[in-house]
DNA sequence: ATCCAGGCGTTTA
DNA sequence: TAAACGCATGGA
């Protein structure tokens, strides 16, 4: 990865120096780690990032240069860098990981995926909803939750108005139990409501542990003490919400890989401190193969 | 119609 | 400790 440069052009923030193998928006937004980025035009994604409605796009210039453009305010661009973790060089990282045959193929196929540093609370709720659920319905449910309880986020660009909803804070969901249970979330509504109450009434402080010094295993135990969070959901929250790259969610796809490819359980520790990244490549690759 | 989805909690042996 | 079982909902 080259050094990246940032500039402000026509009100957009431009990121140069990356390649599509450093950051591929299509792969990153569609590999199952996030559910609210919507493709509104051919290569334009709309989402809410740190409560700001954000458009982001990538394109290849005539000279072959690959650029990312975002409406995110230039002065706050550190947020974008953090969200995509752009200072982390995946190529250098992957050189240090000993990859077996399947993992190697998965990495090649998934080049361009980046693990996003997502909002912790949104990640917790999203992956509680994800259990025993389909990807499309997860996205619908998260969107519905935002549209029902969140406040508006708007953007005006080139005389066009864009509108979406911020993901609601616990306090906003807390206000209306009836409405929450009326969103078609099934048995997950109760898990969410219990957690919302515990947080608002200060019996649970997991949101204050975003930058905790605790080990991943210790955080895992704390997460799993929440009703509705088991090992798989916990590891997704650790990976996508707490930026713990050693977390390795074992879902149905990984189990399928264990059964059909390896014929044994995968031991995440063979992939080192960034096993979670390898997990994401494997997940994405196995879905493609099936 | 029956089955199943980025699992989990509870019960049973 | 592990295996079996029920679970809300909606799409195929």
Short mmCIF file of C-alpha atoms (C1' of nucleotides) in Angstrom, two decimals:
data_model
loop_
_atom_site.label_atom_id
_atom_site.label_comp_id
_atom_site.label_asym_id
_atom_site.label_seq_id
_atom_site.Cartn_x
_atom_site.Cartn_y
_atom_site.Cartn_z
CA UNK A 1 0.00 0.00 0.00
CA UNK A 2 1.32 3.40 -0.96
CA UNK A 3 1.06 6.34 1.35
CA UNK A 4 -2.38 7.88 1.10
CA UNK A 5 -3.04 11.54 0.48
CA UNK A 6 -6.19 13.47 1.24
CA UNK A 7 -7.47 16.57 -0.47
CA UNK A 8 -10.58 18.69 -0.62
CA UNK A 9 -11.98 19.19 -4.12
CA UNK A 10 -15.35 20.70 -4.98
CA UNK A 11 -16.58 20.03 -1.48
CA UNK A 12 -15.69 16.38 -1.66
CA UNK A 13 -12.87 14.74 0.17
CA UNK A 14 -10.63 12.76 -2.16
CA UNK A 15 -8.45 9.88 -1.03
CA UNK A 16 -5.57 8.97 -3.31
CA UNK A 17 -2.86 6.37 -3.10
CA UNK A 18 -5.00 3.29 -2.56
CA UNK A 19 -5.66 0.52 -5.04
CA UNK A 20 -8.82 -1.52 -5.42
CA UNK A 21 -6.95 -4.31 -3.65
CA UNK A 22 -6.47 -2.01 -0.65
CA UNK A 23 -10.11 -0.96 -0.47
CA UNK A 24 -12.90 -2.34 -2.61
CA UNK A 25 -16.16 -0.69 -1.57
CA UNK A 26 -18.36 -3.32 -3.19
CA UNK A 27 -16.68 -6.18 -1.40
CA UNK A 28 -16.31 -4.33 1.88
CA UNK A 29 -19.96 -3.32 2.07
CA UNK A 30 -21.32 -6.64 0.79
CA UNK A 31 -19.28 -9.19 2.69
CA UNK A 32 -21.76 -9.42 5.54
CA UNK A 33 -20.09 -7.27 8.18
CA UNK A 34 -22.40 -4.27 7.79
CA UNK A 35 -25.99 -3.88 6.67
CA UNK A 36 -26.85 -0.24 6.17
CA UNK A 37 -24.75 0.95 3.22
CA UNK A 38 -27.07 1.23 0.25
CA UNK A 39 -25.98 1.37 -3.33
CA UNK A 40 -27.97 4.33 -4.63
CA UNK A 41 -26.25 4.56 -8.00
CA UNK A 42 -23.85 2.45 -9.96
CA UNK A 43 -20.86 2.98 -7.70
CA UNK A 44 -22.23 5.35 -5.10
CA UNK A 45 -23.02 4.15 -1.60
CA UNK A 46 -25.14 6.01 0.91
CA UNK A 47 -24.82 5.39 4.60
CA UNK A 48 -24.71 6.99 8.00
CA UNK A 49 -21.23 7.27 9.41
CA UNK A 50 -20.74 8.72 12.88
CA UNK A 51 -24.26 10.09 12.60
CA UNK A 52 -23.48 11.97 9.37
CA UNK A 53 -25.23 11.03 6.15
CA UNK A 54 -22.37 10.06 3.88
CA UNK A 55 -21.99 9.32 0.20
CA UNK A 56 -18.89 7.46 -0.86
CA UNK A 57 -17.73 6.30 -4.24
CA UNK A 58 -14.68 4.93 -5.97
CA UNK A 59 -13.56 5.44 -9.53
CA UNK A 60 -10.65 4.87 -11.84
CA UNK A 61 -9.33 7.97 -13.60
CA UNK A 62 -8.15 8.09 -17.21
CA UNK A 63 -4.57 7.75 -16.07
CA UNK A 64 -5.50 4.57 -14.23
CA UNK A 65 -5.40 6.17 -10.83
CA UNK A 66 -7.88 4.79 -8.30
CA UNK A 67 -9.56 7.32 -6.05
CA UNK A 68 -12.16 7.31 -3.31
CA UNK A 69 -14.43 10.30 -2.95
CA UNK A 70 -16.60 11.00 0.07
CA UNK A 71 -18.91 13.74 1.21
CA UNK A 72 -17.50 13.35 4.67
CA UNK A 73 -16.24 16.72 5.93
CA UNK A 74 -12.57 17.14 5.20
CA UNK A 75 -11.83 18.43 8.67
CA UNK A 76 -13.22 15.28 10.22
CA UNK A 77 -11.54 12.95 7.81
CA UNK A 78 -9.83 11.12 10.61
CA UNK A 79 -13.23 9.44 11.08
CA UNK A 80 -13.02 7.97 7.57
CA UNK A 81 -9.46 6.83 8.15
CA UNK A 82 -10.53 5.18 11.39
CA UNK A 83 -13.65 3.60 9.88
CA UNK A 84 -11.72 1.86 7.11
CA UNK A 85 -8.58 1.62 9.24
CA UNK A 86 -6.66 3.06 6.30
CA UNK A 87 -3.37 3.29 8.16
CA UNK A 88 -3.23 -0.48 8.43
CA UNK A 89 -1.40 -2.03 5.50
CA UNK A 90 -3.14 -5.34 4.77
CA UNK A 91 -0.45 -6.47 2.35
CA UNK A 92 2.26 -6.20 4.98
CA UNK A 93 -0.02 -7.88 7.46
CA UNK A 94 -0.86 -10.82 5.21
CA UNK A 95 2.82 -11.47 4.54
CA UNK A 96 3.20 -12.34 8.20
CA UNK A 97 0.35 -14.85 8.27
CA UNK A 98 0.99 -18.43 7.28
CA UNK A 99 -1.87 -19.33 4.97
CA UNK A 100 -2.96 -22.82 4.07
CA UNK A 101 -4.30 -23.53 0.61
CA UNK A 102 -7.94 -22.65 1.23
CA UNK A 103 -7.13 -19.54 3.25
CA UNK A 104 -4.76 -18.38 0.52
CA UNK A 105 -7.43 -18.75 -2.16
CA UNK A 106 -9.94 -16.97 0.04
CA UNK A 107 -7.57 -14.05 0.54
CA UNK A 108 -6.88 -13.79 -3.19
CA UNK A 109 -10.58 -13.80 -3.97
CA UNK A 110 -11.45 -11.28 -1.26
CA UNK A 111 -8.66 -8.76 -1.79
CA UNK A 112 -10.10 -5.34 -1.18
CA UNK A 113 -12.24 -6.32 1.79
CA UNK A 114 -11.48 -4.25 4.85
CA UNK A 115 -12.75 -4.89 8.34
CA UNK A 116 -14.77 -1.81 9.23
CA UNK A 117 -14.52 -0.14 12.61
CA UNK A 118 -18.22 0.22 13.18
CA UNK A 119 -20.29 1.87 15.86
CA UNK A 120 -20.29 -0.48 18.82
CA UNK A 121 -23.94 -0.17 19.80
CA UNK A 122 -25.17 -0.59 16.25
CA UNK A 123 -22.93 -3.63 15.86
CA UNK A 124 -24.26 -5.24 19.02
CA UNK A 125 -27.90 -4.83 17.98
CA UNK A 126 -27.23 -5.77 14.36
CA UNK A 127 -25.64 -9.07 15.27
CA UNK A 128 -28.22 -9.92 17.91
CA UNK A 129 -30.72 -9.55 15.08
CA UNK A 130 -28.53 -11.62 12.75
CA UNK A 131 -28.97 -14.90 14.60
CA UNK A 132 -30.91 -17.56 12.71
CA UNK A 133 -31.82 -14.96 10.12
CA UNK A 134 -31.23 -14.16 6.47
CA UNK A 135 -28.94 -11.40 5.33
CA UNK A 136 -31.72 -9.53 3.53
CA UNK A 137 -33.97 -9.62 6.54
CA UNK A 138 -31.16 -8.54 8.85
CA UNK A 139 -30.68 -5.48 6.66
CA UNK A 140 -34.40 -4.79 6.58
CA UNK A 141 -34.71 -5.12 10.34
CA UNK A 142 -31.76 -2.83 11.10
CA UNK A 143 -33.06 -0.27 8.64
CA UNK A 144 -36.54 -0.48 10.14
CA UNK A 145 -35.13 0.01 13.62
CA UNK A 146 -33.30 3.13 12.45
CA UNK A 147 -36.28 4.52 10.56
CA UNK A 148 -38.57 3.91 13.53
CA UNK A 149 -36.47 5.21 16.41
CA UNK A 150 -33.60 7.20 14.92
CA UNK A 151 -33.43 10.88 14.13
CA UNK A 152 -32.96 12.15 10.60
CA UNK A 153 -29.62 12.63 8.92
CA UNK A 154 -29.66 14.78 5.82
CA UNK A 155 -27.25 15.94 3.16
CA UNK A 156 -27.53 18.40 0.31
CA UNK A 157 -25.16 18.01 -2.62
CA UNK A 158 -25.42 19.51 -6.10
CA UNK A 159 -28.99 20.62 -5.37
CA UNK A 160 -29.98 17.08 -4.50
CA UNK A 161 -31.27 16.24 -1.07
CA UNK A 162 -30.43 12.96 0.62
CA UNK A 163 -32.12 11.66 3.70
CA UNK A 164 -31.64 8.78 6.05
CA UNK A 165 -31.89 7.94 9.72
CA UNK A 166 -29.23 7.65 12.37
CA UNK A 167 -29.07 4.40 14.27
CA UNK A 168 -31.02 5.04 17.49
CA UNK A 169 -29.26 5.24 20.83
CA UNK A 170 -30.45 2.94 23.65
CA UNK A 171 -32.39 5.81 25.23
CA UNK A 172 -34.42 6.31 22.07
CA UNK A 173 -35.43 2.66 21.86
CA UNK A 174 -36.12 2.56 25.61
CA UNK A 175 -38.98 5.04 25.24
CA UNK A 176 -41.37 2.74 23.38
CA UNK A 177 -41.36 -0.96 24.15
CA UNK A 178 -44.61 -1.54 22.26
CA UNK A 179 -43.17 -0.10 19.08
CA UNK A 180 -40.02 -2.20 19.39
CA UNK A 181 -42.01 -5.40 19.76
CA UNK A 182 -44.06 -4.44 16.73
CA UNK A 183 -41.17 -4.42 14.25
CA UNK A 184 -41.28 -8.11 13.34
CA UNK A 185 -38.00 -8.89 15.05
CA UNK A 186 -39.42 -12.08 16.51
CA UNK A 187 -37.91 -13.42 19.70
CA UNK A 188 -34.90 -11.11 19.25
CA UNK A 189 -37.00 -8.10 20.34
CA UNK A 190 -36.88 -9.27 23.94
CA UNK A 191 -33.10 -9.70 23.85
CA UNK A 192 -32.78 -6.16 22.53
CA UNK A 193 -35.22 -4.69 25.02
CA UNK A 194 -33.54 -6.37 27.98
CA UNK A 195 -30.17 -5.00 26.91
CA UNK A 196 -31.59 -1.54 26.23
CA UNK A 197 -33.04 -1.46 29.75
CA UNK A 198 -29.83 -2.71 31.34
CA UNK A 199 -27.82 -0.01 29.59
CA UNK A 200 -30.22 2.88 30.19
CA UNK A 201 -30.71 1.86 33.81
CA UNK A 202 -26.95 1.47 34.15
CA UNK A 203 -26.76 -2.20 35.01
CA UNK A 204 -24.58 -2.82 31.98
CA UNK A 205 -21.58 -0.77 30.84
CA UNK A 206 -20.36 -2.65 27.77
CA UNK A 207 -20.63 0.49 25.64
CA UNK A 208 -18.08 2.18 27.88
CA UNK A 209 -15.57 -0.57 27.20
CA UNK A 210 -14.96 0.32 23.56
CA UNK A 211 -11.27 0.91 24.25
CA UNK A 212 -11.03 -1.51 27.11
CA UNK A 213 -7.69 -2.96 28.17
CA UNK A 214 -9.38 -6.30 28.79
CA UNK A 215 -8.29 -9.29 26.76
CA UNK A 216 -10.47 -10.47 23.93
CA UNK A 217 -11.37 -13.56 25.95
CA UNK A 218 -12.43 -11.42 28.91
CA UNK A 219 -14.55 -9.15 26.74
CA UNK A 220 -16.04 -12.25 25.14
CA UNK A 221 -17.19 -13.49 28.55
CA UNK A 222 -18.76 -10.15 29.37
CA UNK A 223 -20.58 -10.05 26.05
CA UNK A 224 -21.85 -13.60 26.41
CA UNK A 225 -23.34 -12.77 29.79
CA UNK A 226 -25.95 -10.79 27.85
CA UNK A 227 -29.03 -12.82 26.99
CA UNK A 228 -29.18 -13.31 23.25
CA UNK A 229 -25.42 -13.06 22.76
CA UNK A 230 -23.74 -16.41 22.33
CA UNK A 231 -20.28 -17.31 21.01
CA UNK A 232 -20.90 -16.46 17.37
CA UNK A 233 -22.62 -13.12 17.90
CA UNK A 234 -20.07 -12.20 20.54
CA UNK A 235 -17.19 -12.76 18.14
CA UNK A 236 -18.87 -10.64 15.47
CA UNK A 237 -19.25 -7.83 17.98
CA UNK A 238 -15.64 -8.22 19.05
CA UNK A 239 -14.40 -8.14 15.48
CA UNK A 240 -16.60 -5.43 14.00
CA UNK A 241 -17.46 -3.34 17.05
CA UNK A 242 -14.42 -3.62 19.33
CA UNK A 243 -11.83 -3.93 16.53
CA UNK A 244 -10.50 -7.15 18.02
CA UNK A 245 -8.97 -8.73 14.94
CA UNK A 246 -8.23 -11.95 16.77
CA UNK A 247 -11.95 -12.66 17.17
CA UNK A 248 -13.07 -15.45 14.84
CA UNK A 249 -16.84 -15.87 14.47
CA UNK A 250 -17.77 -19.46 13.68
CA UNK A 251 -21.04 -19.33 11.79
CA UNK A 252 -22.76 -21.81 9.53
CA UNK A 253 -20.45 -20.93 6.62
CA UNK A 254 -17.29 -21.45 8.61
CA UNK A 255 -18.72 -24.73 9.90
CA UNK A 256 -19.42 -25.70 6.32
CA UNK A 257 -15.78 -24.99 5.50
CA UNK A 258 -14.70 -27.09 8.47
CA UNK A 259 -16.91 -29.97 7.33
CA UNK A 260 -16.31 -29.91 3.60
CA UNK A 261 -12.82 -28.44 3.15
CA UNK A 262 -10.72 -29.19 6.23
CA UNK A 263 -12.57 -32.14 7.71
CA UNK A 264 -11.72 -30.79 11.13
CA UNK A 265 -12.29 -27.72 13.28
CA UNK A 266 -10.38 -24.58 12.36
CA UNK A 267 -8.04 -23.36 15.04
CA UNK A 268 -8.11 -19.57 14.65
CA UNK A 269 -4.84 -19.08 16.51
CA UNK A 270 -2.88 -20.53 13.56
CA UNK A 271 -3.73 -17.26 11.78
CA UNK A 272 -2.35 -15.20 14.62
CA UNK A 273 -3.59 -11.89 15.94
CA UNK A 274 -5.48 -11.10 12.74
CA UNK A 275 -7.41 -14.35 12.42
CA UNK A 276 -10.67 -12.42 12.20
CA UNK A 277 -9.56 -10.87 8.95
CA UNK A 278 -8.88 -14.33 7.53
CA UNK A 279 -12.29 -15.42 8.78
CA UNK A 280 -13.90 -12.66 6.78
CA UNK A 281 -12.11 -13.65 3.59
CA UNK A 282 -13.11 -17.29 4.14
CA UNK A 283 -16.73 -16.41 4.80
CA UNK A 284 -16.92 -14.31 1.66
CA UNK A 285 -15.15 -16.90 -0.48
CA UNK A 286 -17.29 -19.82 0.74
CA UNK A 287 -20.49 -17.95 -0.06
CA UNK A 288 -19.14 -17.36 -3.54
CA UNK A 289 -18.27 -21.04 -3.97
CA UNK A 290 -21.70 -22.23 -2.88
"C1'" DA B 1 -46.99 -26.48 2.21
"C1'" DT B 2 -42.61 -27.41 4.58
"C1'" DC B 3 -38.06 -25.89 5.26
"C1'" DC B 4 -34.65 -22.83 6.70
"C1'" DA B 5 -31.89 -18.63 7.86
"C1'" DG B 6 -24.12 -15.13 10.09
"C1'" DG B 7 -27.68 -19.10 16.90
"C1'" DC B 8 -29.10 -19.11 21.40
"C1'" DG B 9 -31.30 -20.55 25.82
"C1'" DT B 10 -33.19 -24.30 28.14
"C1'" DT B 11 -33.95 -28.95 29.03
"C1'" DT B 12 -32.54 -33.64 29.04
"C1'" DA B 13 -29.42 -37.72 29.56
"C1'" DT C 1 -20.34 -31.77 28.70
"C1'" DA C 2 -23.04 -32.82 25.01
"C1'" DA C 3 -26.90 -33.53 22.47
"C1'" DA C 4 -31.70 -32.44 21.56
"C1'" DC C 5 -35.29 -29.12 21.15
"C1'" DG C 6 -38.10 -24.89 20.66
"C1'" DC C 7 -38.03 -20.45 18.97
"C1'" DA C 8 -40.73 -15.47 15.85
"C1'" DT C 9 -40.75 -14.21 11.32
"C1'" DG C 10 -40.82 -14.22 6.41
"C1'" DG C 11 -39.10 -15.79 1.95
"C1'" DA C 12 -38.32 -19.71 -1.25
#
